[in-house]
mmCIF file of N, CA, C and O and ligand atoms in Angstrom:
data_model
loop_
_atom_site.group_PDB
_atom_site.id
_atom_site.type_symbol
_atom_site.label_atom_id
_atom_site.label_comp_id
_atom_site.label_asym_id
_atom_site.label_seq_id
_atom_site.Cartn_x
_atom_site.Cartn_y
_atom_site.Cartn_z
ATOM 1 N N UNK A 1 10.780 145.721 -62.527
ATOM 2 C CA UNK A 1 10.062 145.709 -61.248
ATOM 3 C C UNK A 1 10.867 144.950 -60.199
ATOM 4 O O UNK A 1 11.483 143.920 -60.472
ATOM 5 N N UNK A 2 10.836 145.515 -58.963
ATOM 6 C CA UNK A 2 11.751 144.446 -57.908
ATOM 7 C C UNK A 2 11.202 143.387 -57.711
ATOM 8 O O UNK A 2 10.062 143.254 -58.155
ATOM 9 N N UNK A 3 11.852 142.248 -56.956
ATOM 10 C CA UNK A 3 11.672 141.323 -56.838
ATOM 11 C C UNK A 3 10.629 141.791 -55.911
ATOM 12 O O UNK A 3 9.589 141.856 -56.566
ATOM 13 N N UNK A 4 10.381 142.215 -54.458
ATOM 14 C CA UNK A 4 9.642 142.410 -53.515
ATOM 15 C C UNK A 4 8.291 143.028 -53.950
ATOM 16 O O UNK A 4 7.367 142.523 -53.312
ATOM 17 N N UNK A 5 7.922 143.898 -54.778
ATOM 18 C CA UNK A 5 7.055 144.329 -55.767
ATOM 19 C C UNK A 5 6.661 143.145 -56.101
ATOM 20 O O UNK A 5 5.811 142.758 -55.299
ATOM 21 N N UNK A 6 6.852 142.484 -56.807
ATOM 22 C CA UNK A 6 6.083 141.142 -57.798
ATOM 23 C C UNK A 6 5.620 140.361 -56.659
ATOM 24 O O UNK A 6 4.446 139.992 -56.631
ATOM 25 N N UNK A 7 6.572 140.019 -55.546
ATOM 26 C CA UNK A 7 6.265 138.795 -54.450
ATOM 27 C C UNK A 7 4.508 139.028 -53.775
ATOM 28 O O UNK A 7 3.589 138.245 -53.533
ATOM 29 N N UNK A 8 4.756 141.083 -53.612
ATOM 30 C CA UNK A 8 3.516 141.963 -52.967
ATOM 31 C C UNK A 8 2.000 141.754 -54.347
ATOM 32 O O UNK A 8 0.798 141.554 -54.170
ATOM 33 N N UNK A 9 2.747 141.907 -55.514
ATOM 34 C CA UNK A 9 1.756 141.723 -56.469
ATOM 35 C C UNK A 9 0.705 140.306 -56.551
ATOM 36 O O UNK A 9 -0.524 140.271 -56.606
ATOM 37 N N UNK A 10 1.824 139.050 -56.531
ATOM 38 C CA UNK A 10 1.107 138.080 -56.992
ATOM 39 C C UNK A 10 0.525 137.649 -55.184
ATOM 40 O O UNK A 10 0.193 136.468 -55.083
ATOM 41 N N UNK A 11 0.434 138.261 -54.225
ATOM 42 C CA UNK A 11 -0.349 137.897 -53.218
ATOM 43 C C UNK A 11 -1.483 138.532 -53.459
ATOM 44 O O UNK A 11 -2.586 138.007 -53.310
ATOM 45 N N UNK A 12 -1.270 139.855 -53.897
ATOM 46 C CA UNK A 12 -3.076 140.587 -54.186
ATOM 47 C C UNK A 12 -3.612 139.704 -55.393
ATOM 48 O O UNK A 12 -4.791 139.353 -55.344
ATOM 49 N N UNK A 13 -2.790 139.303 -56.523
ATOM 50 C CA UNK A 13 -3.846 138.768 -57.298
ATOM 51 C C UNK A 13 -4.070 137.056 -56.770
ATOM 52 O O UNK A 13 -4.458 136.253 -57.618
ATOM 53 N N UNK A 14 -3.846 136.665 -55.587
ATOM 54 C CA UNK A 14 -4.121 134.939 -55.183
ATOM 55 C C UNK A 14 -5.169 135.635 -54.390
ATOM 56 O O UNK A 14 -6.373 135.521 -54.619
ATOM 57 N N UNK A 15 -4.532 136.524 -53.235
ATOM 58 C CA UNK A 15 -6.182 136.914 -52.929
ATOM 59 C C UNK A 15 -7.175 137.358 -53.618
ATOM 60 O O UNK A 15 -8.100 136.615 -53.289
ATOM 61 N N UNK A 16 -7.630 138.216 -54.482
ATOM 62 C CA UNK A 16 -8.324 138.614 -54.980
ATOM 63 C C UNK A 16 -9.305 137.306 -55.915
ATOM 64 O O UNK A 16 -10.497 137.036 -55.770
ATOM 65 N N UNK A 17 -8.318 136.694 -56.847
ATOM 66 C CA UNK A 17 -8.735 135.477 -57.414
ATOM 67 C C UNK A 17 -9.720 134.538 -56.545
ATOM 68 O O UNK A 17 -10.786 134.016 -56.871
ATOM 69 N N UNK A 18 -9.078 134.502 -55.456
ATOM 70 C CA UNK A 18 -9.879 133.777 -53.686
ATOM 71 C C UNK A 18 -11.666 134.344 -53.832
ATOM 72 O O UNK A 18 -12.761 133.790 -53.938
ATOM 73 N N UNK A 19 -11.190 135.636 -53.767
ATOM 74 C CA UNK A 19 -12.244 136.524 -53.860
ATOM 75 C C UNK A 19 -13.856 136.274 -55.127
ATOM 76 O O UNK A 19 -15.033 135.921 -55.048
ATOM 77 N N UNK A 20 -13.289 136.540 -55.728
ATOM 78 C CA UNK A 20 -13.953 136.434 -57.156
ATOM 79 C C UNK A 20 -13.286 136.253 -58.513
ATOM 80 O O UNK A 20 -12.063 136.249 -58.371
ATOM 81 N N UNK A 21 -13.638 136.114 -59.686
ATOM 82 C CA UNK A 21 -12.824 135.885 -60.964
ATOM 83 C C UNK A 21 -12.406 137.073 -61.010
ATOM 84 O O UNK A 21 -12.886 138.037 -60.414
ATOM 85 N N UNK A 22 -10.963 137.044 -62.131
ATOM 86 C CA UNK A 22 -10.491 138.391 -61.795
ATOM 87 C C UNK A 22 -9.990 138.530 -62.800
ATOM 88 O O UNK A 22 -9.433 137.456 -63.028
ATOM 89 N N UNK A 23 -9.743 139.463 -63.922
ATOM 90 C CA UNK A 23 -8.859 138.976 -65.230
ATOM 91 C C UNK A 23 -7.769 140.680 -65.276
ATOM 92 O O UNK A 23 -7.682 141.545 -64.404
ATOM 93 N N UNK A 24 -7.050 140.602 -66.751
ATOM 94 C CA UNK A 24 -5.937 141.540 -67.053
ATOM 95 C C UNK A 24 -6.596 142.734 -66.691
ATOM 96 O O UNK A 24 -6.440 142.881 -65.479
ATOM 97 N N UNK A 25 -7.509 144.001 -67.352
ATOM 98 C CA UNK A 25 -7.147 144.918 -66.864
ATOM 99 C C UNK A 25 -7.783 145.445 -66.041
ATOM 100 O O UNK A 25 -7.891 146.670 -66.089
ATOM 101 N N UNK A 26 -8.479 144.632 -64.912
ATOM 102 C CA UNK A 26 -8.931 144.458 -63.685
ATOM 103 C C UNK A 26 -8.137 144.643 -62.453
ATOM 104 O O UNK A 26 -8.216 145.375 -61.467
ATOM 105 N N UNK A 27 -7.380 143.754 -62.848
ATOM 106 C CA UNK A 27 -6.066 143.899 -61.784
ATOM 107 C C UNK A 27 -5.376 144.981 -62.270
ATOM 108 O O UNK A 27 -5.065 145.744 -61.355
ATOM 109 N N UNK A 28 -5.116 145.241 -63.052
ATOM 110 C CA UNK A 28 -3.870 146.117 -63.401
ATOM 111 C C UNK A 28 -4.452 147.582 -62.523
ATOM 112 O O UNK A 28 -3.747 148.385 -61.912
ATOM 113 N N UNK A 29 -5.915 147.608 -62.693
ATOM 114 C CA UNK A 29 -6.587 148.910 -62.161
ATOM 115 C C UNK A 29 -6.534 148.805 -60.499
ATOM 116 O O UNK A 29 -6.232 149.844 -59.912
ATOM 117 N N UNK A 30 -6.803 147.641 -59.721
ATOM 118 C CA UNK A 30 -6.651 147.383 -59.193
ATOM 119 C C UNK A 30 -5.307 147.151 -58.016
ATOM 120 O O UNK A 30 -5.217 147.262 -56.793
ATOM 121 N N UNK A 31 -4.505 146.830 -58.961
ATOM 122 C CA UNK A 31 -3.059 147.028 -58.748
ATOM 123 C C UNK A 31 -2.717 148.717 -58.353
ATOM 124 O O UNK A 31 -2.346 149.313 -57.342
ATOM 125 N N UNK A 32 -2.987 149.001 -59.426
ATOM 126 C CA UNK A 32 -2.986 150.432 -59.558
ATOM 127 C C UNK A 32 -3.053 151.670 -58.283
ATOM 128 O O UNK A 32 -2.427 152.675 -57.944
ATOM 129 N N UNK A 33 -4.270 150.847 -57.840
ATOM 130 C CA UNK A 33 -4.761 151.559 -56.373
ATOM 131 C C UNK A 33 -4.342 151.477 -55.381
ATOM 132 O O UNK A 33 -4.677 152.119 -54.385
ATOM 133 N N UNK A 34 -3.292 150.433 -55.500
ATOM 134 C CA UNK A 34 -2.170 150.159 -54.194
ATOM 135 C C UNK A 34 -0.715 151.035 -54.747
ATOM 136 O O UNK A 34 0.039 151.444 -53.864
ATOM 137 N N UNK A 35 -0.402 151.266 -56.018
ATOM 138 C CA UNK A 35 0.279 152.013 -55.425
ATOM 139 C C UNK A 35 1.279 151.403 -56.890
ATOM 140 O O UNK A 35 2.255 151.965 -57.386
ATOM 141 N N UNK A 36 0.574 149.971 -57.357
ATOM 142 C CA UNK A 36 1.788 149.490 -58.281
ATOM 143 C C UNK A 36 1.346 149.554 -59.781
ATOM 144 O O UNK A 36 0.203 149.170 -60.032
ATOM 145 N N UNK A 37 2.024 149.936 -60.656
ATOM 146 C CA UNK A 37 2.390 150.726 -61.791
ATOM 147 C C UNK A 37 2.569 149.257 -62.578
ATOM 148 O O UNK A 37 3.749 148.905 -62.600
ATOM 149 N N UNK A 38 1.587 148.270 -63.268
ATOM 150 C CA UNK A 38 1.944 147.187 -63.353
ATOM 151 C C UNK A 38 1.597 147.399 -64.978
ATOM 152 O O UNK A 38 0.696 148.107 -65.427
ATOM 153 N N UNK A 39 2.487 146.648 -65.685
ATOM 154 C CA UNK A 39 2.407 146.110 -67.284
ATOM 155 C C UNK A 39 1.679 144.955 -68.202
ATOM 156 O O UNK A 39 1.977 143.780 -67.987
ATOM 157 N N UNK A 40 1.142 145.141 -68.777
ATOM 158 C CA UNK A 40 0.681 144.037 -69.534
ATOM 159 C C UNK A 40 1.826 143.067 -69.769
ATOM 160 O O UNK A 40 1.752 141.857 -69.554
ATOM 161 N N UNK A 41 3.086 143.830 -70.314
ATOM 162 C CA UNK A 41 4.371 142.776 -70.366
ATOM 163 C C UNK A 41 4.726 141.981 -69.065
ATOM 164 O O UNK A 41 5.197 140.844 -69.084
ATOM 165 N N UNK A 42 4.392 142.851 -67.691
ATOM 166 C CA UNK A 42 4.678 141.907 -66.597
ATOM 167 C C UNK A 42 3.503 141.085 -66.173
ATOM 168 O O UNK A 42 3.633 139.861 -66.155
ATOM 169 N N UNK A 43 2.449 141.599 -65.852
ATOM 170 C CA UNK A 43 1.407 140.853 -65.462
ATOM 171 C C UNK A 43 1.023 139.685 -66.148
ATOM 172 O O UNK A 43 0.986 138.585 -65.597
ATOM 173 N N UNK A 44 0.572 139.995 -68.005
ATOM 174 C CA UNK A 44 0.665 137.762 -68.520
ATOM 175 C C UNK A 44 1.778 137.003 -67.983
ATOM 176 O O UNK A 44 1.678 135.812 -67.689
ATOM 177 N N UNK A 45 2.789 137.657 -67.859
ATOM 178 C CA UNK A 45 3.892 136.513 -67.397
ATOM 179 C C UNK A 45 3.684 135.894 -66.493
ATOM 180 O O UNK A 45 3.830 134.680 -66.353
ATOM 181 N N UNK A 46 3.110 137.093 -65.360
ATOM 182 C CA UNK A 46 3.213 136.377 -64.384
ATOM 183 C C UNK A 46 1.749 135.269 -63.865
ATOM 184 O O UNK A 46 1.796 134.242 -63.189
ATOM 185 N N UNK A 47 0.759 135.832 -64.368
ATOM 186 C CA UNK A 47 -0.372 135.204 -64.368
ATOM 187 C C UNK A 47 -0.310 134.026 -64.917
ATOM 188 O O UNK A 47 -0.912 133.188 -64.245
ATOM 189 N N UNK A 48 0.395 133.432 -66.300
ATOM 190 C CA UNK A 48 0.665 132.560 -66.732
ATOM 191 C C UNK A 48 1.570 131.212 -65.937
ATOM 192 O O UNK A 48 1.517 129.984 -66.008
ATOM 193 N N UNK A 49 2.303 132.098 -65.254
ATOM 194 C CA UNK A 49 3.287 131.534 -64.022
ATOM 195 C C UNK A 49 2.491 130.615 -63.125
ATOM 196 O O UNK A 49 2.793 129.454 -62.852
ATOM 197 N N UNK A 50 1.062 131.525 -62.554
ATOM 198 C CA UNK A 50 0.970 131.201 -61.817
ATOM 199 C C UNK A 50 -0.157 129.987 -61.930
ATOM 200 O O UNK A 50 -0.410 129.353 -60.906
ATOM 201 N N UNK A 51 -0.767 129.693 -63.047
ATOM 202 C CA UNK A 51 -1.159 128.584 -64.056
ATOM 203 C C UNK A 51 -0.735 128.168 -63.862
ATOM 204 O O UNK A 51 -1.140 127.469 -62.933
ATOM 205 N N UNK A 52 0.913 127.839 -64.423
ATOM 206 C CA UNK A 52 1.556 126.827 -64.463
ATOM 207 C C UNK A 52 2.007 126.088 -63.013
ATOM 208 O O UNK A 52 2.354 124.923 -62.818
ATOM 209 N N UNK A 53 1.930 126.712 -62.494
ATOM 210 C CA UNK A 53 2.124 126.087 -60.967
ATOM 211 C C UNK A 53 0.954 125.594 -60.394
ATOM 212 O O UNK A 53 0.854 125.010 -59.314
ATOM 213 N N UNK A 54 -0.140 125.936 -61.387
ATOM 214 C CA UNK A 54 -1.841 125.020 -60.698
ATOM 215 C C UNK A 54 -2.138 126.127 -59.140
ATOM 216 O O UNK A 54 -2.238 125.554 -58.055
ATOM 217 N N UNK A 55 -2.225 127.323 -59.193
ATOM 218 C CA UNK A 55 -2.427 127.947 -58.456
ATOM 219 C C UNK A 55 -3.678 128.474 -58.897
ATOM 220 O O UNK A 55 -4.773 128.539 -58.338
ATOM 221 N N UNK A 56 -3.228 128.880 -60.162
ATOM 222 C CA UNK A 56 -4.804 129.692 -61.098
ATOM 223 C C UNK A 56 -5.389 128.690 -61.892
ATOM 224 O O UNK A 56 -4.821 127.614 -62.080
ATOM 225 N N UNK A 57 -6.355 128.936 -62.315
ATOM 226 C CA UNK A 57 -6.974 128.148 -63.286
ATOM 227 C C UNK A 57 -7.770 129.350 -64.382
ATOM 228 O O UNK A 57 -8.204 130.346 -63.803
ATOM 229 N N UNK A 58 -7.903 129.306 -65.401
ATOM 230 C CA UNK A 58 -8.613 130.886 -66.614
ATOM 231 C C UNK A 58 -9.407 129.779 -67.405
ATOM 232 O O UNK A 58 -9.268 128.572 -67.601
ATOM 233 N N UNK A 59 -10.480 130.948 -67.837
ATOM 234 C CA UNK A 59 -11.196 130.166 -69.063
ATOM 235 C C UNK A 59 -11.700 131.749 -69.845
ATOM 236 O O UNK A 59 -12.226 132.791 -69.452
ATOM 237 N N UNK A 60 -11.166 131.181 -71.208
ATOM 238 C CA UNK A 60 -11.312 132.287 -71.869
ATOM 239 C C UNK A 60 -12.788 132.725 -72.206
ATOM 240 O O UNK A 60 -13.086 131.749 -72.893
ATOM 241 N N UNK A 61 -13.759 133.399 -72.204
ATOM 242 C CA UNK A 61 -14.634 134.413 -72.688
ATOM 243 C C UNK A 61 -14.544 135.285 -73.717
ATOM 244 O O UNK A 61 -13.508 135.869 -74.033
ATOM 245 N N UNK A 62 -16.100 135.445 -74.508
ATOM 246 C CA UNK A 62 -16.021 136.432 -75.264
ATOM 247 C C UNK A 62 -16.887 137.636 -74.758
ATOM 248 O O UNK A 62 -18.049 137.232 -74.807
ATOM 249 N N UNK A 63 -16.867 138.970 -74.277
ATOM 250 C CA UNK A 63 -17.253 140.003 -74.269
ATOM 251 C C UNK A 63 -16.824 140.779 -74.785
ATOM 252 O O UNK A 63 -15.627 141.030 -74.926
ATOM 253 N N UNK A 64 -18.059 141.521 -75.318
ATOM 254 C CA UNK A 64 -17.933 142.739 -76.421
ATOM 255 C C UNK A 64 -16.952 142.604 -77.466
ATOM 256 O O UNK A 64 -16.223 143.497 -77.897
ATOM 257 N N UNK A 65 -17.013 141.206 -77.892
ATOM 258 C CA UNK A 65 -16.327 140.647 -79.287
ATOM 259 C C UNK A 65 -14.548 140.344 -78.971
ATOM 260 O O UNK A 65 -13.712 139.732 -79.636
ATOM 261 N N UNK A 66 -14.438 141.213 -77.414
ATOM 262 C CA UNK A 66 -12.559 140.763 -76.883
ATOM 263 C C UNK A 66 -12.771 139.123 -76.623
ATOM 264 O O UNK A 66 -13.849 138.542 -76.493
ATOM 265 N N UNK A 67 -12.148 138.856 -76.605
ATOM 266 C CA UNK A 67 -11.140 137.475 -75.942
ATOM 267 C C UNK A 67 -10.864 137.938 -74.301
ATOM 268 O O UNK A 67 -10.177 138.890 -73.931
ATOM 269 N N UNK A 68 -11.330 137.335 -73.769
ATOM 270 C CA UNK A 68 -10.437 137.928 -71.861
ATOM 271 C C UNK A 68 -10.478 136.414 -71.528
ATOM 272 O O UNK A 68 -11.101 135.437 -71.943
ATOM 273 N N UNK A 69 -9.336 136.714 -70.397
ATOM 274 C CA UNK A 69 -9.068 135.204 -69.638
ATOM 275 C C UNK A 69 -9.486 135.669 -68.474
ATOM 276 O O UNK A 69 -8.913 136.689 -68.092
ATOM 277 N N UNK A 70 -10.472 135.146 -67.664
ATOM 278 C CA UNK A 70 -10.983 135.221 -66.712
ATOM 279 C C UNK A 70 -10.369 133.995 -65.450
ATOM 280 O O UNK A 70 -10.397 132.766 -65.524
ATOM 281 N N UNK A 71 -10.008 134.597 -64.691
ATOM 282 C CA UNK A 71 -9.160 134.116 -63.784
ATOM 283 C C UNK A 71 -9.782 133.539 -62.242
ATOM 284 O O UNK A 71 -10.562 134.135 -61.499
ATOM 285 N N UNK A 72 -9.198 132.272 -62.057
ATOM 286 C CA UNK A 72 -9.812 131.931 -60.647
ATOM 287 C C UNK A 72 -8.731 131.263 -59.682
ATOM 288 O O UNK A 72 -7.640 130.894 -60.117
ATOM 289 N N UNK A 73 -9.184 131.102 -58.043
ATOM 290 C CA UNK A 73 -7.953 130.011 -57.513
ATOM 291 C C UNK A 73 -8.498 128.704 -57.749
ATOM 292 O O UNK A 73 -9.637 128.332 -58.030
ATOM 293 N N UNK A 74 -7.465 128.124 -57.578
ATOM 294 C CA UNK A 74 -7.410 126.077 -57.716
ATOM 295 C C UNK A 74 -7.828 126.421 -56.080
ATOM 296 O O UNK A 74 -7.914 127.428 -55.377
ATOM 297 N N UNK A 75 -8.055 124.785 -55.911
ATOM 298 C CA UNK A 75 -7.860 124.574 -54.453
ATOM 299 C C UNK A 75 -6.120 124.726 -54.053
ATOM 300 O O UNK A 75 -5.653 125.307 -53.073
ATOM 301 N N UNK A 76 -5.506 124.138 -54.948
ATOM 302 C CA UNK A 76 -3.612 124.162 -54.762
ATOM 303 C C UNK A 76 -3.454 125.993 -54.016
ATOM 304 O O UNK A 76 -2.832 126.498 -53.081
ATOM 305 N N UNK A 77 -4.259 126.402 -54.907
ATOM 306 C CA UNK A 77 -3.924 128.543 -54.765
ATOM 307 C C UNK A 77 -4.321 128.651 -53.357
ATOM 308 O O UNK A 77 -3.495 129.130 -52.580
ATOM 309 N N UNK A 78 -5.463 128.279 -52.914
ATOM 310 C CA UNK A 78 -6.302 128.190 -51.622
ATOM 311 C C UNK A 78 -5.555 128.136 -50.442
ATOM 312 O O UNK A 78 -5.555 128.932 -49.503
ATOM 313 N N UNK A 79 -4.754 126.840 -50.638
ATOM 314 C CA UNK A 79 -4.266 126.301 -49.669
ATOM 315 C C UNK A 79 -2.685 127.672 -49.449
ATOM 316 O O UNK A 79 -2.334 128.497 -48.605
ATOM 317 N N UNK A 80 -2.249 127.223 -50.652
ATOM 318 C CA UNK A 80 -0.807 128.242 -50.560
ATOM 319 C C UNK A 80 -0.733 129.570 -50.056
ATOM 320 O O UNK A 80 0.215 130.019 -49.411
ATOM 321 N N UNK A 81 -2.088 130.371 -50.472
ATOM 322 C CA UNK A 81 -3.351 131.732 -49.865
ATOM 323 C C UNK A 81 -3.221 131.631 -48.601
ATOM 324 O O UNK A 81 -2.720 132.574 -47.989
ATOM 325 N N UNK A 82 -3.787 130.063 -47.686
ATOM 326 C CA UNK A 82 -3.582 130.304 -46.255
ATOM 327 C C UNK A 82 -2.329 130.399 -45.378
ATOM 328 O O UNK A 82 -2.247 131.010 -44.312
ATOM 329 N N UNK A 83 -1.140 129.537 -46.137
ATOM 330 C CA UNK A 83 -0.356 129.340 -45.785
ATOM 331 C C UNK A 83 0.666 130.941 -45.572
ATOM 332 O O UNK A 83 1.350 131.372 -44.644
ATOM 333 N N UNK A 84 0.301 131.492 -47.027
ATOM 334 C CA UNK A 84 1.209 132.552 -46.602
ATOM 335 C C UNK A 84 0.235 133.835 -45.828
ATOM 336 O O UNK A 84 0.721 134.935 -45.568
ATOM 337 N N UNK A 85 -1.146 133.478 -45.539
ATOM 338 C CA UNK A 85 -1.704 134.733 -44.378
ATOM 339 C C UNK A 85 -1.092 134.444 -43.296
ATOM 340 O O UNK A 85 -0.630 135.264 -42.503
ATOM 341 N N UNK A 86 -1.045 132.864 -43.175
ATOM 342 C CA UNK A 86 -0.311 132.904 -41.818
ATOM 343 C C UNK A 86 0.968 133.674 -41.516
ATOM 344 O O UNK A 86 0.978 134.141 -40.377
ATOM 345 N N UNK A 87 2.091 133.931 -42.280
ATOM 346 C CA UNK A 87 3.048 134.383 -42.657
ATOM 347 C C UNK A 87 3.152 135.714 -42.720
ATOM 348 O O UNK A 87 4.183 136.314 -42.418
ATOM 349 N N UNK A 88 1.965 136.326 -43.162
ATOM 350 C CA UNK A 88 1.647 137.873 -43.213
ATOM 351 C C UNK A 88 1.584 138.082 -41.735
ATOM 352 O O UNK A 88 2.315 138.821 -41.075
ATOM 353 N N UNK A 89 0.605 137.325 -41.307
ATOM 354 C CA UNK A 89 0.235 137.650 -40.253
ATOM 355 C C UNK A 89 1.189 137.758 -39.003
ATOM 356 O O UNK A 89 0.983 138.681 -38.215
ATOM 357 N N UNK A 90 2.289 136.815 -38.756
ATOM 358 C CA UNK A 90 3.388 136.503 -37.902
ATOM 359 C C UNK A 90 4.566 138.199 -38.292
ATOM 360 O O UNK A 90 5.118 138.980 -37.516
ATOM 361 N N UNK A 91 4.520 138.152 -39.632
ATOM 362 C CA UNK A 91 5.327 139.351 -39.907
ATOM 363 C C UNK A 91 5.110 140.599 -39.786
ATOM 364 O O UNK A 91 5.885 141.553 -39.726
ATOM 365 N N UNK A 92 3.416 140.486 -39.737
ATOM 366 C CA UNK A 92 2.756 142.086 -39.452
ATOM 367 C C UNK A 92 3.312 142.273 -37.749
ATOM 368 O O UNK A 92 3.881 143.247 -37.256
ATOM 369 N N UNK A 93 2.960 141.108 -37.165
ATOM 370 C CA UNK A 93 3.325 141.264 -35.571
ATOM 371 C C UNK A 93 4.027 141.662 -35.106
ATOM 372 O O UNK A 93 4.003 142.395 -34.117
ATOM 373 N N UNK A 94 5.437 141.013 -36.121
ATOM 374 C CA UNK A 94 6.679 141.018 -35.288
ATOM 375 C C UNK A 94 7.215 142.711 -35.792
ATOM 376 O O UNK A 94 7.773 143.484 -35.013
ATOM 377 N N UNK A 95 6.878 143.048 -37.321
ATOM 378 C CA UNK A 95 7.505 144.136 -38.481
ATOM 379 C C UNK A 95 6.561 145.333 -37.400
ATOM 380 O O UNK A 95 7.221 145.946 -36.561
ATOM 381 N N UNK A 96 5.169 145.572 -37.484
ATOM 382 C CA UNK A 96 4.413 146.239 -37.595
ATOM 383 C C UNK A 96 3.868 146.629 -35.667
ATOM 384 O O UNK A 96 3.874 147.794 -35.270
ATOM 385 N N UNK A 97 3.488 145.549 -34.808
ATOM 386 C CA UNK A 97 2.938 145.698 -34.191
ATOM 387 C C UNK A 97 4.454 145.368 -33.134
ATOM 388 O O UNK A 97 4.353 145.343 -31.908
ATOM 389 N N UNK A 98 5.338 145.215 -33.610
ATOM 390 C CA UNK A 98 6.462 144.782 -32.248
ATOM 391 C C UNK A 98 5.881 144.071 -31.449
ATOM 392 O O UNK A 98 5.965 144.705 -30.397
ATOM 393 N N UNK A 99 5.328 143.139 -31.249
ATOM 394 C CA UNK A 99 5.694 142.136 -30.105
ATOM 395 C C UNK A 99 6.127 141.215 -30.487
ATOM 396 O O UNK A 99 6.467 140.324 -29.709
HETATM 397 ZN ZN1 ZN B 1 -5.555 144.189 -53.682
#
């Protein structure tokens, strides 16, 4: 997967997480609908990643006898979330809307 792909990925899953809990093949379906073709091999990695950086926080569940990690933002994710809308937002302007 490109680098620019993953960068586009893990912003839908900080937003979304923002949003509501969100776990594996949620997103992946989700993912899906934008357009990206995402892996179980890529997505734990990167979800795990983003744990480790105290962005996400998971707590595992049992439904229908699976194991799922149910996924949320930290406040740390929150903050980093606003920081880069701002960023979207300056780039939509300048990329998208030319001024
Ligand atoms: Zn999305």
């Amino acid at each position: 997967m490109r680098e620019i792909d993953l960068a586009f990925i893990r912003l839908h899953i900080l937003y979304h997480a923002s949003k509501e809990e969100v776990y594996g093949v949620g997103l992946v379906k989700e993912l899906a609908r934008h357009g990206y073709k995402l892996s179980f091999g890529t997505l734990y990695p990167t979800l795990a990643k983003m744990v480790r950086k105290g962005l996400m926080t998971y707590e595992a569940r049992t439904v229908n006898r699976k194991q799922r990690k149910y996924y949320r933002i930290t406040p740390k994710g929150l903050k980093e979330l606003n920081k880069v809308k701002n960023k979207i937002r300056e780039l939509y302007e300048e990329v998208i809307v030319e001024r």
